[in-house]
Amino acid sequence: MRKHLIYIKCLTTMTFVFVVNAFAAAPLASKVYKSISVIPLPQEIIKLASEFEINRGTTLSASPGLENERDFLTRTLQPAMGFSLPQVKTGGNIALVLDKSLKLPESGYLLNVDHQGVRITAETSAGVFYGIQTLLQLLPAEVYASVKQDAKWKVPGVNIKDYPRFQWRGMHLDVARHFKPVAFIKKFLKAMAAHKMNSFHWHLTEDQGWRIEIKKYPKLTSIGSVRKETLIGHLLSKKTKEFDGIPHKGFYTQEEIKDIVAYAQRLHINIVPEIEMPGHAQAALAAYPEYGSNGQKYSVWTQWGVSKAIFSPEEKTISFLKDILVEVMALFPSKYIHVGGDEAKKDHWENSERIQSLARDRGLANMHEMQSWFVSEMASFLQENNRRLIGWDEILEGGIADNAVVMSWRGDEGGIAAAKIGHDVVMAAHTNTYFDYYQSQDKDREPLTIGGFLPLEKVYAYNPVPKQLKKEQHKHVLGAQAQLWSEYMPTGKHVEYMAFPRLSALSEVLWLNDEKKNLDDFANRLSYHFHRLAVMGISFRPDETYPKEQGNGQKVALKEKL
Ligand code: TNX
């Protein structure tokens, strides 16, 4: 059992530092939890005896360059407080300060609260932003409400020094199987930011729908964003498949995407767009069959699983996809552009004389090498445009493109193999990060999912740096992310149910150093964090295991809540 250290400093003439084991010293620990239940837990907290009250008289100042962070704080507090904090140039009771001399790890910050006020200091605006998120979590959960309270809020005295363990703290969301509106995306981004997560992987194209407007190829959305109907129930549950007869459609215009990207930037979240290739291409090929591999006419897929529809590896298709990436790059400033690469069934390549002869001309031994050639074309194109390709771990098969980043989903193995040969990796092992899996083994009470079982504890236990890596290879692990594949998540509410509270657990995996993690301590803080999620209007899955004293033994069908 790892020890979890909380430093408690009493502001007296003498300073006492108690080292508290959250398991052993329950009474003292629980006092701390009442006032401090920040998720993810800061790296170092020293609790002070004094406190500060935020009220109508409290002023706010911000260094030049922190206008966005200042506005974020005032905008967040205003609805609940019923007034905006008055601003002063310098020396506010709440002071947001940029200080280039701190020498904290990347995105780190210092947060000091005492009877005189609140001071958040960091080298970067991102650091200040994370300090603000911590400050919000030192306040009552009601700060996230939009009901005017004319608040007088006590902030507990603390000295916090904090910084993230990983630079990639991600969530993926599949909006292709089931489209989600702009308002939901923004709500989700805001909730991510509250957990100090900074990378949103937006899965925009699939067999079952193309969700991003591309001006040069309008049929991608006029045809590719609409499917006639959707499979009812689980893919594997019945011999005769039934469909709902209801068209499912939706896409984001470029204007909407720009708006979401700008919104995310204000929350210090980078959006990594994903355009799937060469597989998961059926919706695109329904619109433009000429870029397929066997001349087949398609319609946008109405069921789940992996379609055999695959882009052809011919020059004209490569140009088509590069045109699409040009528009994608114009919309997304992200250094990383995701091109999928997963689950590409090669049957139509194998069976095509034309593609076999192309392989011979290119000196490629098999269709894995053909996929590798395909991905390398995209990698060099992205690199010429000063971006980096990222793809699912299948991009290792047949030889990985220079400079490509691997997203390791089938387990840790892909990530280990890639890091060993010097490639950067993002860990996304389905065993610990697939939030489309069941949250409980009592499956009858849960909404239908794709399968699997991923309880909160298993998410919390994840260590994105595999033991097999040598110390000098650790730097290649950029971080990790969880996946929300939406075959069985038709609504935003349903996504929230699958995401929370597992996202809260993941945020701590990604932020807090591994040796400081402690499941029981997290569970205690989570019991208060649930109030925050509720005030934010998030339809989280109520947790019956943690904290142990909660849960009245009543078993309700959780799926009825959706
Ligand atoms: C595998 S993970 C997929 C997705 C599915 C998911 C369901 C990956 C790269 N591909 O297309 O939605 O499993 O869990």
Coordinates of C-alpha atoms and ligand atoms in Angstrom, one line a residue:
M1 CA 0.0 0.0 0.0
R2 CA 1.4 3.3 -1.0
K3 CA 1.6 6.1 1.5
H4 CA -0.2 9.2 0.7
L5 CA 1.3 12.4 2.2
I6 CA -0.6 15.4 3.1
Y7 CA 1.3 18.2 4.7
I8 CA -0.5 20.2 7.2
K9 CA 1.1 23.4 8.4
C10 CA -0.3 25.4 11.3
L11 CA 0.2 29.1 11.3
T12 CA 1.5 29.8 14.7
T13 CA 4.8 31.1 15.9
M14 CA 6.1 27.6 15.3
T15 CA 5.4 25.6 12.2
F16 CA 4.3 22.0 12.6
V17 CA 4.4 19.7 9.7
F18 CA 2.4 16.5 10.2
V19 CA 2.8 13.8 7.7
V20 CA -0.5 12.1 7.6
N21 CA -1.1 8.6 6.2
A22 CA -4.6 8.9 4.9
F23 CA -5.4 5.3 6.0
A24 CA -3.9 5.4 9.4
A25 CA -4.8 8.8 10.7
A26 CA -8.5 8.9 9.8
P27 CA -9.7 11.7 12.2
L28 CA -7.2 14.3 11.1
A29 CA -7.4 13.2 7.5
S30 CA -11.2 13.5 7.4
K31 CA -11.0 17.0 8.7
V32 CA -8.8 17.8 5.8
Y33 CA -11.2 16.2 3.3
K34 CA -14.1 18.3 4.5
S35 CA -12.3 21.5 3.5
I36 CA -10.0 20.2 0.8
S37 CA -11.3 17.8 -1.8
V38 CA -9.5 18.8 -4.9
I39 CA -9.5 16.4 -7.9
P40 CA -6.9 15.9 -9.3
L41 CA -5.1 16.2 -6.0
P42 CA -2.3 18.8 -6.0
Q43 CA 1.2 17.5 -5.7
E44 CA 1.9 19.4 -2.4
I45 CA -0.6 21.0 0.0
I46 CA 0.3 22.8 3.2
K47 CA -2.8 23.7 5.1
L48 CA -2.7 27.0 7.0
A49 CA -4.8 27.9 10.0
S50 CA -6.1 31.1 8.5
E51 CA -8.8 31.5 5.8
F52 CA -10.0 34.2 3.4
E53 CA -13.5 35.3 2.6
I54 CA -14.6 36.2 -0.9
N55 CA -17.4 38.7 -0.8
R56 CA -18.6 41.9 -2.5
G57 CA -15.5 43.8 -1.4
T58 CA -13.0 41.4 -2.9
T59 CA -10.9 42.8 -5.7
L60 CA -9.2 40.9 -8.5
S61 CA -6.0 41.8 -10.3
A62 CA -4.2 40.1 -13.2
S63 CA -0.8 40.5 -14.8
P64 CA -0.8 41.6 -18.4
G65 CA -1.2 38.4 -20.5
L66 CA -3.7 36.9 -18.1
E67 CA -6.9 38.6 -19.4
N68 CA -8.3 35.3 -20.5
E69 CA -7.7 33.7 -17.1
R70 CA -9.1 36.7 -15.3
D71 CA -12.2 36.7 -17.4
F72 CA -12.6 32.9 -16.9
L73 CA -12.6 33.4 -13.2
T74 CA -15.0 36.3 -13.1
R75 CA -17.3 34.6 -15.7
T76 CA -17.3 31.4 -13.7
L77 CA -18.1 33.0 -10.4
Q78 CA -20.5 35.7 -11.5
P79 CA -23.7 33.6 -12.0
A80 CA -23.3 32.0 -8.6
M81 CA -22.2 35.1 -6.7
G82 CA -24.7 37.4 -8.3
F83 CA -22.0 40.0 -8.9
S84 CA -18.6 40.4 -10.8
L85 CA -15.5 40.8 -8.7
P86 CA -14.3 44.4 -9.0
Q87 CA -11.0 44.6 -10.9
V88 CA -7.9 46.6 -10.0
K89 CA -4.7 46.9 -11.9
T90 CA -2.3 45.3 -9.3
G91 CA -2.5 44.0 -5.8
G92 CA -6.0 42.7 -5.8
N93 CA -7.2 40.5 -2.9
I94 CA -7.2 37.8 -5.5
A95 CA -4.0 38.3 -7.6
L96 CA -3.2 36.3 -10.7
V97 CA 0.5 36.8 -11.3
L98 CA 2.9 35.8 -14.1
D99 CA 6.4 35.2 -12.8
K100 CA 8.9 33.9 -15.3
S101 CA 11.5 33.1 -12.6
L102 CA 9.6 30.4 -10.7
K103 CA 11.2 27.4 -12.4
L104 CA 8.3 25.1 -11.8
P105 CA 7.7 22.1 -14.0
E106 CA 5.7 22.8 -17.2
S107 CA 2.2 24.2 -16.4
G108 CA 2.9 24.3 -12.7
Y109 CA 1.6 27.0 -10.3
L110 CA 1.7 28.2 -6.8
L111 CA -1.5 28.9 -4.9
N112 CA -1.4 30.8 -1.6
V113 CA -4.4 31.6 0.4
D114 CA -4.2 33.3 3.8
H115 CA -6.3 35.9 5.7
Q116 CA -5.1 38.6 3.4
G117 CA -6.1 37.1 0.1
V118 CA -5.5 34.6 -2.7
R119 CA -2.4 34.6 -4.9
I120 CA -1.9 32.4 -7.9
T121 CA 1.6 32.6 -9.5
A122 CA 2.9 30.7 -12.5
E123 CA 5.3 31.1 -15.4
T124 CA 2.5 30.5 -18.0
S125 CA -1.1 31.4 -18.4
A126 CA -1.8 27.6 -18.4
G127 CA -0.3 27.4 -14.9
V128 CA -2.4 30.3 -13.7
F129 CA -5.5 28.6 -15.2
Y130 CA -4.8 25.4 -13.3
G131 CA -4.4 27.4 -10.1
I132 CA -7.8 28.9 -10.7
Q133 CA -9.3 25.5 -11.2
T134 CA -7.9 24.5 -7.8
L135 CA -9.2 27.7 -6.2
L136 CA -12.7 26.9 -7.5
Q137 CA -12.5 23.5 -5.9
L138 CA -11.4 25.0 -2.6
L139 CA -14.8 26.8 -2.6
P140 CA -18.2 25.2 -2.1
A141 CA -19.6 23.2 -4.9
E142 CA -22.2 25.9 -5.5
V143 CA -19.6 28.1 -7.2
Y144 CA -20.5 26.1 -10.3
A145 CA -24.1 27.0 -10.0
S146 CA -26.0 29.6 -12.0
V147 CA -28.2 30.6 -9.1
K148 CA -27.5 34.0 -7.6
Q149 CA -26.4 33.6 -4.0
D150 CA -24.9 37.0 -3.1
A151 CA -22.1 34.8 -1.8
K152 CA -19.7 35.1 1.0
W153 CA -17.4 32.2 0.6
K154 CA -14.6 31.1 2.9
V155 CA -11.5 29.8 1.2
P156 CA -9.3 27.6 3.5
G157 CA -5.7 28.8 4.0
V158 CA -3.3 26.8 1.9
N159 CA 0.1 26.8 0.3
I160 CA -0.1 24.7 -2.8
K161 CA 2.7 23.8 -5.2
D162 CA 1.4 21.9 -8.1
Y163 CA 2.3 20.7 -11.6
P164 CA 1.2 17.8 -13.8
R165 CA 2.8 14.5 -14.2
F166 CA 2.0 14.2 -17.9
Q167 CA 1.7 16.8 -20.8
W168 CA -1.0 14.8 -22.6
R169 CA -4.1 14.5 -20.3
G170 CA -6.7 13.4 -22.8
M171 CA -10.3 12.5 -23.5
H172 CA -11.5 11.1 -26.8
L173 CA -15.0 11.4 -28.0
D174 CA -16.6 9.6 -30.9
V175 CA -19.2 11.9 -32.4
A176 CA -19.4 9.8 -35.6
R177 CA -21.4 6.8 -34.4
H178 CA -23.8 9.2 -32.6
F179 CA -23.6 12.9 -33.3
K180 CA -23.4 15.3 -30.4
P181 CA -24.4 19.0 -30.6
V182 CA -22.1 22.0 -30.2
A183 CA -23.6 22.8 -26.8
F184 CA -22.7 19.4 -25.5
I185 CA -19.1 19.5 -26.8
K186 CA -18.6 22.8 -24.9
K187 CA -20.1 21.4 -21.7
F188 CA -17.8 18.4 -22.0
L189 CA -14.7 20.6 -22.6
K190 CA -15.6 22.7 -19.6
A191 CA -15.9 19.6 -17.4
M192 CA -12.5 18.4 -18.8
A193 CA -10.9 21.7 -17.9
A194 CA -12.3 21.5 -14.4
H195 CA -10.2 18.3 -14.1
K196 CA -7.1 20.0 -15.6
M197 CA -7.3 17.8 -18.7
N198 CA -5.8 19.4 -21.8
S199 CA -6.3 17.2 -24.9
F200 CA -9.6 16.5 -26.6
H201 CA -9.4 13.9 -29.3
W202 CA -12.3 14.5 -31.5
H203 CA -13.2 11.4 -33.5
L204 CA -15.0 13.0 -36.5
T205 CA -15.3 10.4 -39.2
E206 CA -16.4 6.8 -39.3
D207 CA -18.2 4.1 -41.3
Q208 CA -21.5 5.3 -39.7
G209 CA -21.1 9.1 -40.3
W210 CA -18.8 11.9 -41.5
R211 CA -19.2 14.9 -39.2
I212 CA -16.9 17.7 -40.4
E213 CA -17.7 20.1 -43.2
I214 CA -15.1 20.0 -46.0
K215 CA -15.7 22.8 -48.5
K216 CA -13.9 21.2 -51.4
Y217 CA -16.0 17.9 -51.0
P218 CA -19.5 18.9 -50.0
K219 CA -20.9 15.4 -50.4
L220 CA -18.9 14.3 -47.4
T221 CA -21.5 15.9 -45.3
S222 CA -24.6 16.2 -47.6
I223 CA -24.4 12.4 -48.1
G224 CA -21.8 11.1 -45.6
S225 CA -23.4 12.7 -42.5
V226 CA -26.7 11.0 -42.8
R227 CA -27.5 7.3 -42.2
K228 CA -30.9 5.9 -43.0
E229 CA -31.4 4.2 -39.7
T230 CA -29.6 2.5 -36.8
L231 CA -29.3 -1.0 -35.5
I232 CA -31.4 -1.7 -32.4
G233 CA -29.7 -3.4 -29.5
H234 CA -26.3 -5.0 -29.4
L235 CA -24.5 -6.0 -32.5
L236 CA -24.1 -9.6 -31.3
S237 CA -27.4 -10.1 -29.6
K238 CA -29.7 -11.3 -32.3
K239 CA -29.5 -13.4 -35.4
T240 CA -31.9 -11.3 -37.3
K241 CA -30.9 -7.6 -37.0
E242 CA -33.6 -5.0 -36.4
F243 CA -33.3 -1.3 -37.3
D244 CA -35.1 1.7 -35.9
G245 CA -36.1 3.2 -39.3
I246 CA -35.1 6.7 -38.0
P247 CA -32.5 8.7 -40.0
H248 CA -29.5 9.8 -37.9
K249 CA -27.6 12.8 -39.0
G250 CA -25.5 15.8 -38.0
F251 CA -22.2 17.5 -38.7
Y252 CA -20.2 20.5 -37.6
T253 CA -19.9 23.5 -40.0
Q254 CA -16.4 25.0 -40.2
E255 CA -17.8 28.1 -38.4
E256 CA -18.9 25.9 -35.5
I257 CA -15.6 24.1 -35.4
K258 CA -13.7 27.5 -35.3
D259 CA -15.9 28.5 -32.4
I260 CA -15.3 25.3 -30.5
V261 CA -11.6 25.4 -31.1
A262 CA -11.5 29.0 -29.8
Y263 CA -13.6 28.0 -26.8
A264 CA -11.2 25.1 -26.1
Q265 CA -8.2 27.3 -26.3
R266 CA -9.6 29.6 -23.7
L267 CA -9.8 26.5 -21.5
H268 CA -6.2 25.5 -22.3
I269 CA -7.4 22.4 -24.2
N270 CA -5.9 21.4 -27.5
I271 CA -8.3 19.6 -29.9
V272 CA -6.8 16.8 -31.8
P273 CA -9.0 16.1 -34.8
E274 CA -9.2 12.5 -36.2
I275 CA -9.9 11.8 -39.8
E276 CA -9.9 8.0 -40.2
M277 CA -7.9 6.3 -43.0
P278 CA -7.5 4.0 -44.7
G279 CA -10.3 2.0 -43.0
H280 CA -13.5 3.1 -41.2
A281 CA -14.2 4.9 -44.5
Q282 CA -17.6 3.8 -45.5
A283 CA -19.5 7.1 -44.9
A284 CA -16.8 8.9 -47.0
L285 CA -17.0 6.3 -49.7
A286 CA -20.8 6.5 -49.7
A287 CA -20.2 10.1 -50.8
Y288 CA -17.2 9.6 -53.1
P289 CA -17.1 5.9 -54.2
E290 CA -14.3 6.7 -56.7
Y291 CA -11.8 6.7 -53.9
G292 CA -12.7 3.2 -52.8
S293 CA -10.8 0.1 -53.6
N294 CA -13.3 -2.2 -55.5
G295 CA -15.7 0.1 -57.3
Q296 CA -18.5 -0.7 -54.9
K297 CA -21.3 1.7 -54.2
Y298 CA -21.9 2.2 -50.5
S299 CA -24.5 3.7 -48.2
V300 CA -23.6 5.2 -44.8
W301 CA -23.4 2.1 -42.5
T302 CA -26.3 1.5 -40.2
Q303 CA -24.8 -1.1 -37.9
W304 CA -21.7 -1.5 -35.7
G305 CA -18.5 -3.4 -36.1
V306 CA -15.7 -2.9 -38.7
S307 CA -16.7 -2.4 -42.3
K308 CA -14.6 -3.7 -45.1
A309 CA -14.9 -0.3 -46.9
I310 CA -11.3 1.0 -47.4
F311 CA -9.8 4.0 -49.2
S312 CA -7.7 2.9 -52.2
P313 CA -3.9 3.5 -51.9
E314 CA -3.9 5.2 -55.3
E315 CA -2.4 8.7 -56.0
K316 CA -5.9 10.2 -56.7
T317 CA -7.1 9.1 -53.2
I318 CA -4.0 10.3 -51.5
S319 CA -4.6 13.7 -53.1
F320 CA -8.2 13.7 -52.0
L321 CA -7.2 12.9 -48.4
K322 CA -4.5 15.6 -48.5
D323 CA -7.0 18.1 -49.7
I324 CA -9.2 17.2 -46.7
L325 CA -6.2 17.5 -44.3
V326 CA -5.5 21.0 -45.7
E327 CA -8.9 22.1 -44.5
V328 CA -8.5 20.3 -41.2
M329 CA -5.2 22.0 -40.5
A330 CA -6.7 25.4 -41.3
L331 CA -9.3 24.7 -38.6
F332 CA -7.2 23.0 -35.9
P333 CA -4.0 24.6 -34.7
S334 CA -3.1 21.3 -33.1
K335 CA 0.5 20.1 -33.5
Y336 CA -0.9 16.6 -33.7
I337 CA -3.3 15.4 -36.4
H338 CA -4.8 12.0 -36.0
V339 CA -5.3 9.8 -39.1
G340 CA -6.7 6.7 -37.4
G341 CA -5.1 3.7 -39.1
D342 CA -6.9 1.2 -36.9
E343 CA -8.8 -1.9 -38.0
A344 CA -8.3 -1.5 -41.7
K345 CA -9.5 -4.7 -43.3
K346 CA -7.4 -5.3 -46.3
D347 CA -9.6 -7.7 -48.2
H348 CA -10.4 -5.3 -51.0
W349 CA -6.7 -4.5 -51.4
E350 CA -5.8 -8.2 -51.4
N351 CA -8.4 -8.9 -54.0
S352 CA -7.7 -6.1 -56.4
E353 CA -5.3 -6.7 -59.3
R354 CA -4.9 -3.0 -59.7
I355 CA -3.7 -2.6 -56.1
Q356 CA -1.6 -5.7 -56.1
S357 CA 0.3 -4.3 -59.1
L358 CA 0.6 -0.9 -57.4
A359 CA 2.3 -2.8 -54.5
R360 CA 4.7 -4.4 -56.8
D361 CA 5.6 -1.1 -58.5
R362 CA 6.2 0.4 -55.1
G363 CA 8.3 -2.5 -54.0
L364 CA 6.0 -3.4 -51.1
A365 CA 5.9 -7.0 -50.0
N366 CA 2.4 -7.2 -48.6
M367 CA -0.7 -5.1 -47.7
H368 CA 0.7 -4.2 -44.2
E369 CA 3.5 -2.5 -46.0
M370 CA 0.9 -0.9 -48.3
Q371 CA -0.8 0.6 -45.2
S372 CA 2.5 1.7 -43.9
W373 CA 3.3 3.4 -47.2
F374 CA -0.1 5.1 -47.0
V375 CA 0.4 6.4 -43.5
S376 CA 4.0 7.5 -44.4
E377 CA 2.6 9.6 -47.2
M378 CA 0.3 11.4 -44.7
A379 CA 3.1 11.7 -42.1
S380 CA 5.4 13.4 -44.6
F381 CA 2.6 15.7 -45.8
L382 CA 1.8 16.7 -42.2
Q383 CA 5.4 17.2 -41.4
E384 CA 5.8 19.5 -44.4
N385 CA 3.0 21.5 -42.9
N386 CA 4.8 21.6 -39.5
R387 CA 2.4 19.1 -37.9
R388 CA 2.9 15.6 -36.5
L389 CA 0.9 12.5 -37.4
I390 CA -0.6 10.4 -34.6
G391 CA -2.4 7.1 -35.2
W392 CA -3.7 4.0 -33.5
D393 CA -1.1 1.3 -32.8
E394 CA -1.8 -0.5 -36.1
I395 CA 0.5 2.1 -37.7
L396 CA 3.4 0.1 -36.3
E397 CA 2.5 -2.8 -38.6
G398 CA 4.5 -2.9 -41.8
G399 CA 6.9 -0.2 -40.4
I400 CA 6.1 3.0 -38.7
A401 CA 6.5 6.4 -40.4
D402 CA 9.2 8.8 -39.2
N403 CA 8.2 11.0 -36.4
A404 CA 4.7 9.4 -36.0
V405 CA 3.2 9.3 -32.6
V406 CA 1.5 6.0 -31.5
M407 CA -1.7 5.8 -29.6
S408 CA -1.6 2.4 -27.9
W409 CA -5.1 1.0 -27.6
R410 CA -4.9 -2.8 -27.9
G411 CA -2.9 -2.9 -24.7
D412 CA 0.4 -1.3 -23.6
E413 CA 2.4 -3.4 -26.1
G414 CA 2.2 -0.9 -29.0
G415 CA 3.3 1.9 -26.8
I416 CA 6.2 -0.1 -25.4
A417 CA 7.4 -1.1 -28.9
A418 CA 7.1 2.4 -30.2
A419 CA 8.8 4.1 -27.2
K420 CA 11.7 1.5 -27.4
I421 CA 12.4 2.7 -31.0
G422 CA 12.3 6.3 -30.0
H423 CA 8.7 7.3 -30.9
D424 CA 6.4 9.3 -28.7
V425 CA 3.3 7.5 -27.5
V426 CA 0.0 8.2 -25.9
M427 CA -1.3 5.3 -23.8
A428 CA -4.9 4.4 -24.3
A429 CA -5.0 0.7 -23.3
H430 CA -8.6 -0.5 -23.7
T431 CA -8.1 -2.5 -20.5
N432 CA -7.9 0.7 -18.4
T433 CA -9.2 3.5 -20.5
Y434 CA -12.2 2.3 -22.6
F435 CA -15.1 4.2 -21.0
D436 CA -17.5 2.5 -23.3
Y437 CA -17.1 -0.7 -21.2
Y438 CA -19.4 -1.6 -18.3
Q439 CA -18.9 0.2 -15.0
S440 CA -20.4 -2.6 -13.0
Q441 CA -20.6 -6.4 -13.3
D442 CA -24.3 -6.1 -12.5
K443 CA -25.0 -5.6 -16.2
D444 CA -28.8 -5.9 -16.1
R445 CA -28.9 -2.6 -14.1
E446 CA -26.6 -0.8 -16.5
P447 CA -27.5 0.7 -19.9
L448 CA -26.4 -1.5 -22.8
T449 CA -22.7 -1.2 -23.7
I450 CA -20.4 -2.7 -26.2
G451 CA -19.2 -5.1 -23.4
G452 CA -16.1 -5.3 -21.2
F453 CA -15.8 -4.2 -17.6
L454 CA -13.9 -1.2 -16.4
P455 CA -14.6 -0.2 -12.9
L456 CA -13.4 3.1 -11.4
E457 CA -10.7 1.4 -9.4
K458 CA -9.1 0.0 -12.5
V459 CA -9.0 3.4 -14.1
Y460 CA -7.4 4.8 -11.0
A461 CA -4.9 2.0 -10.8
Y462 CA -3.6 2.7 -14.4
N463 CA 0.0 3.7 -14.7
P464 CA 0.6 5.0 -18.2
V465 CA 4.4 4.3 -17.9
P466 CA 4.8 0.6 -18.5
K467 CA 7.3 -1.2 -16.3
Q468 CA 9.0 -2.6 -19.4
L469 CA 10.4 0.8 -20.3
K470 CA 13.8 1.9 -19.2
K471 CA 14.1 5.2 -17.4
E472 CA 15.5 7.0 -20.4
Q473 CA 12.5 5.8 -22.5
H474 CA 9.9 7.3 -20.1
K475 CA 10.1 10.7 -21.8
H476 CA 8.4 9.1 -24.8
V477 CA 5.2 8.6 -22.9
L478 CA 3.5 11.9 -23.5
G479 CA 0.6 10.8 -21.3
A480 CA -2.7 8.9 -21.7
Q481 CA -6.3 9.3 -22.5
A482 CA -9.7 7.6 -22.2
Q483 CA -11.9 6.6 -25.1
L484 CA -15.7 7.2 -25.4
W485 CA -16.8 5.2 -28.4
S486 CA -20.4 6.0 -28.9
E487 CA -22.0 3.1 -30.7
Y488 CA -24.2 2.6 -27.6
M489 CA -24.2 6.2 -26.4
P490 CA -26.9 8.0 -28.3
T491 CA -27.2 11.1 -26.2
G492 CA -24.9 13.6 -24.3
K493 CA -26.5 12.5 -21.1
H494 CA -25.5 8.9 -21.8
V495 CA -21.9 10.0 -22.6
E496 CA -21.8 11.8 -19.2
Y497 CA -23.0 8.6 -17.5
M498 CA -20.2 6.6 -19.0
A499 CA -17.6 9.3 -18.6
F500 CA -18.1 10.3 -14.9
P501 CA -16.8 9.6 -12.4
R502 CA -14.2 7.6 -14.4
L503 CA -12.9 10.8 -16.0
S504 CA -12.3 12.1 -12.5
A505 CA -10.2 9.1 -11.6
L506 CA -8.3 9.4 -14.9
S507 CA -7.5 13.1 -14.3
E508 CA -5.7 12.1 -11.1
V509 CA -3.8 9.4 -12.9
L510 CA -2.6 12.0 -15.4
W511 CA -1.8 14.8 -13.0
L512 CA -0.6 13.3 -9.7
N513 CA 2.7 11.5 -9.4
D514 CA 2.1 7.8 -9.2
E515 CA 3.6 7.3 -5.7
K516 CA 1.2 9.8 -4.2
K517 CA -2.0 8.1 -5.6
N518 CA -4.2 6.5 -3.0
L519 CA -7.6 5.0 -3.9
D520 CA -9.3 5.5 -0.5
D521 CA -8.2 9.1 -0.3
F522 CA -9.4 9.7 -3.8
A523 CA -12.8 8.1 -2.9
N524 CA -13.2 10.4 0.0
R525 CA -12.6 13.4 -2.1
L526 CA -14.9 12.0 -4.8
S527 CA -17.8 11.9 -2.4
Y528 CA -17.6 15.7 -2.3
H529 CA -16.7 16.0 -5.9
F530 CA -20.1 14.3 -6.8
H531 CA -21.8 17.5 -5.5
R532 CA -19.7 19.6 -7.9
L533 CA -20.6 17.3 -10.8
A534 CA -24.3 17.5 -9.8
V535 CA -24.2 21.3 -9.6
M536 CA -22.5 21.3 -13.1
G537 CA -25.5 19.4 -14.3
I538 CA -23.5 16.3 -15.2
S539 CA -25.4 13.0 -15.3
F540 CA -22.7 11.0 -13.6
R541 CA -23.1 7.4 -12.6
P542 CA -23.8 7.4 -8.9
D543 CA -21.2 5.4 -7.2
E544 CA -22.3 2.8 -4.7
T545 CA -18.9 1.5 -3.7
Y546 CA -17.3 4.8 -2.6
P547 CA -17.5 6.3 -0.1
K548 CA -18.2 3.2 1.9
E549 CA -20.6 4.9 4.3
Q550 CA -22.9 6.0 1.4
G551 CA -25.2 3.8 -0.6
N552 CA -28.4 2.7 1.2
G553 CA -28.4 -0.8 -0.2
Q554 CA -31.2 0.1 -2.5
K555 CA -30.7 -1.3 -5.9
V556 CA -32.2 0.8 -8.6
A557 CA -32.0 0.1 -12.3
L558 CA -29.4 2.7 -13.2
K559 CA -30.2 2.6 -16.9
E560 CA -33.7 4.1 -16.1
K561 CA -31.9 7.3 -15.3
L562 CA -30.9 7.9 -18.9
Ligands
TNX1 C1 -12.3 -0.5 -31.5 S1 -10.1 1.4 -30.6 C2 -12.3 0.6 -32.3 C3 -13.5 1.5 -32.4 C4 -14.7 0.9 -31.7 C5 -14.2 0.4 -30.3 C6 -15.3 -0.1 -29.4 C7 -10.1 1.6 -32.1 C8 -9.0 2.3 -32.6 N1 -11.2 1.2 -32.9 O1 -13.8 1.6 -33.8 O2 -15.7 1.8 -31.5 O3 -13.3 -0.6 -30.5 O4 -14.8 -0.4 -28.1

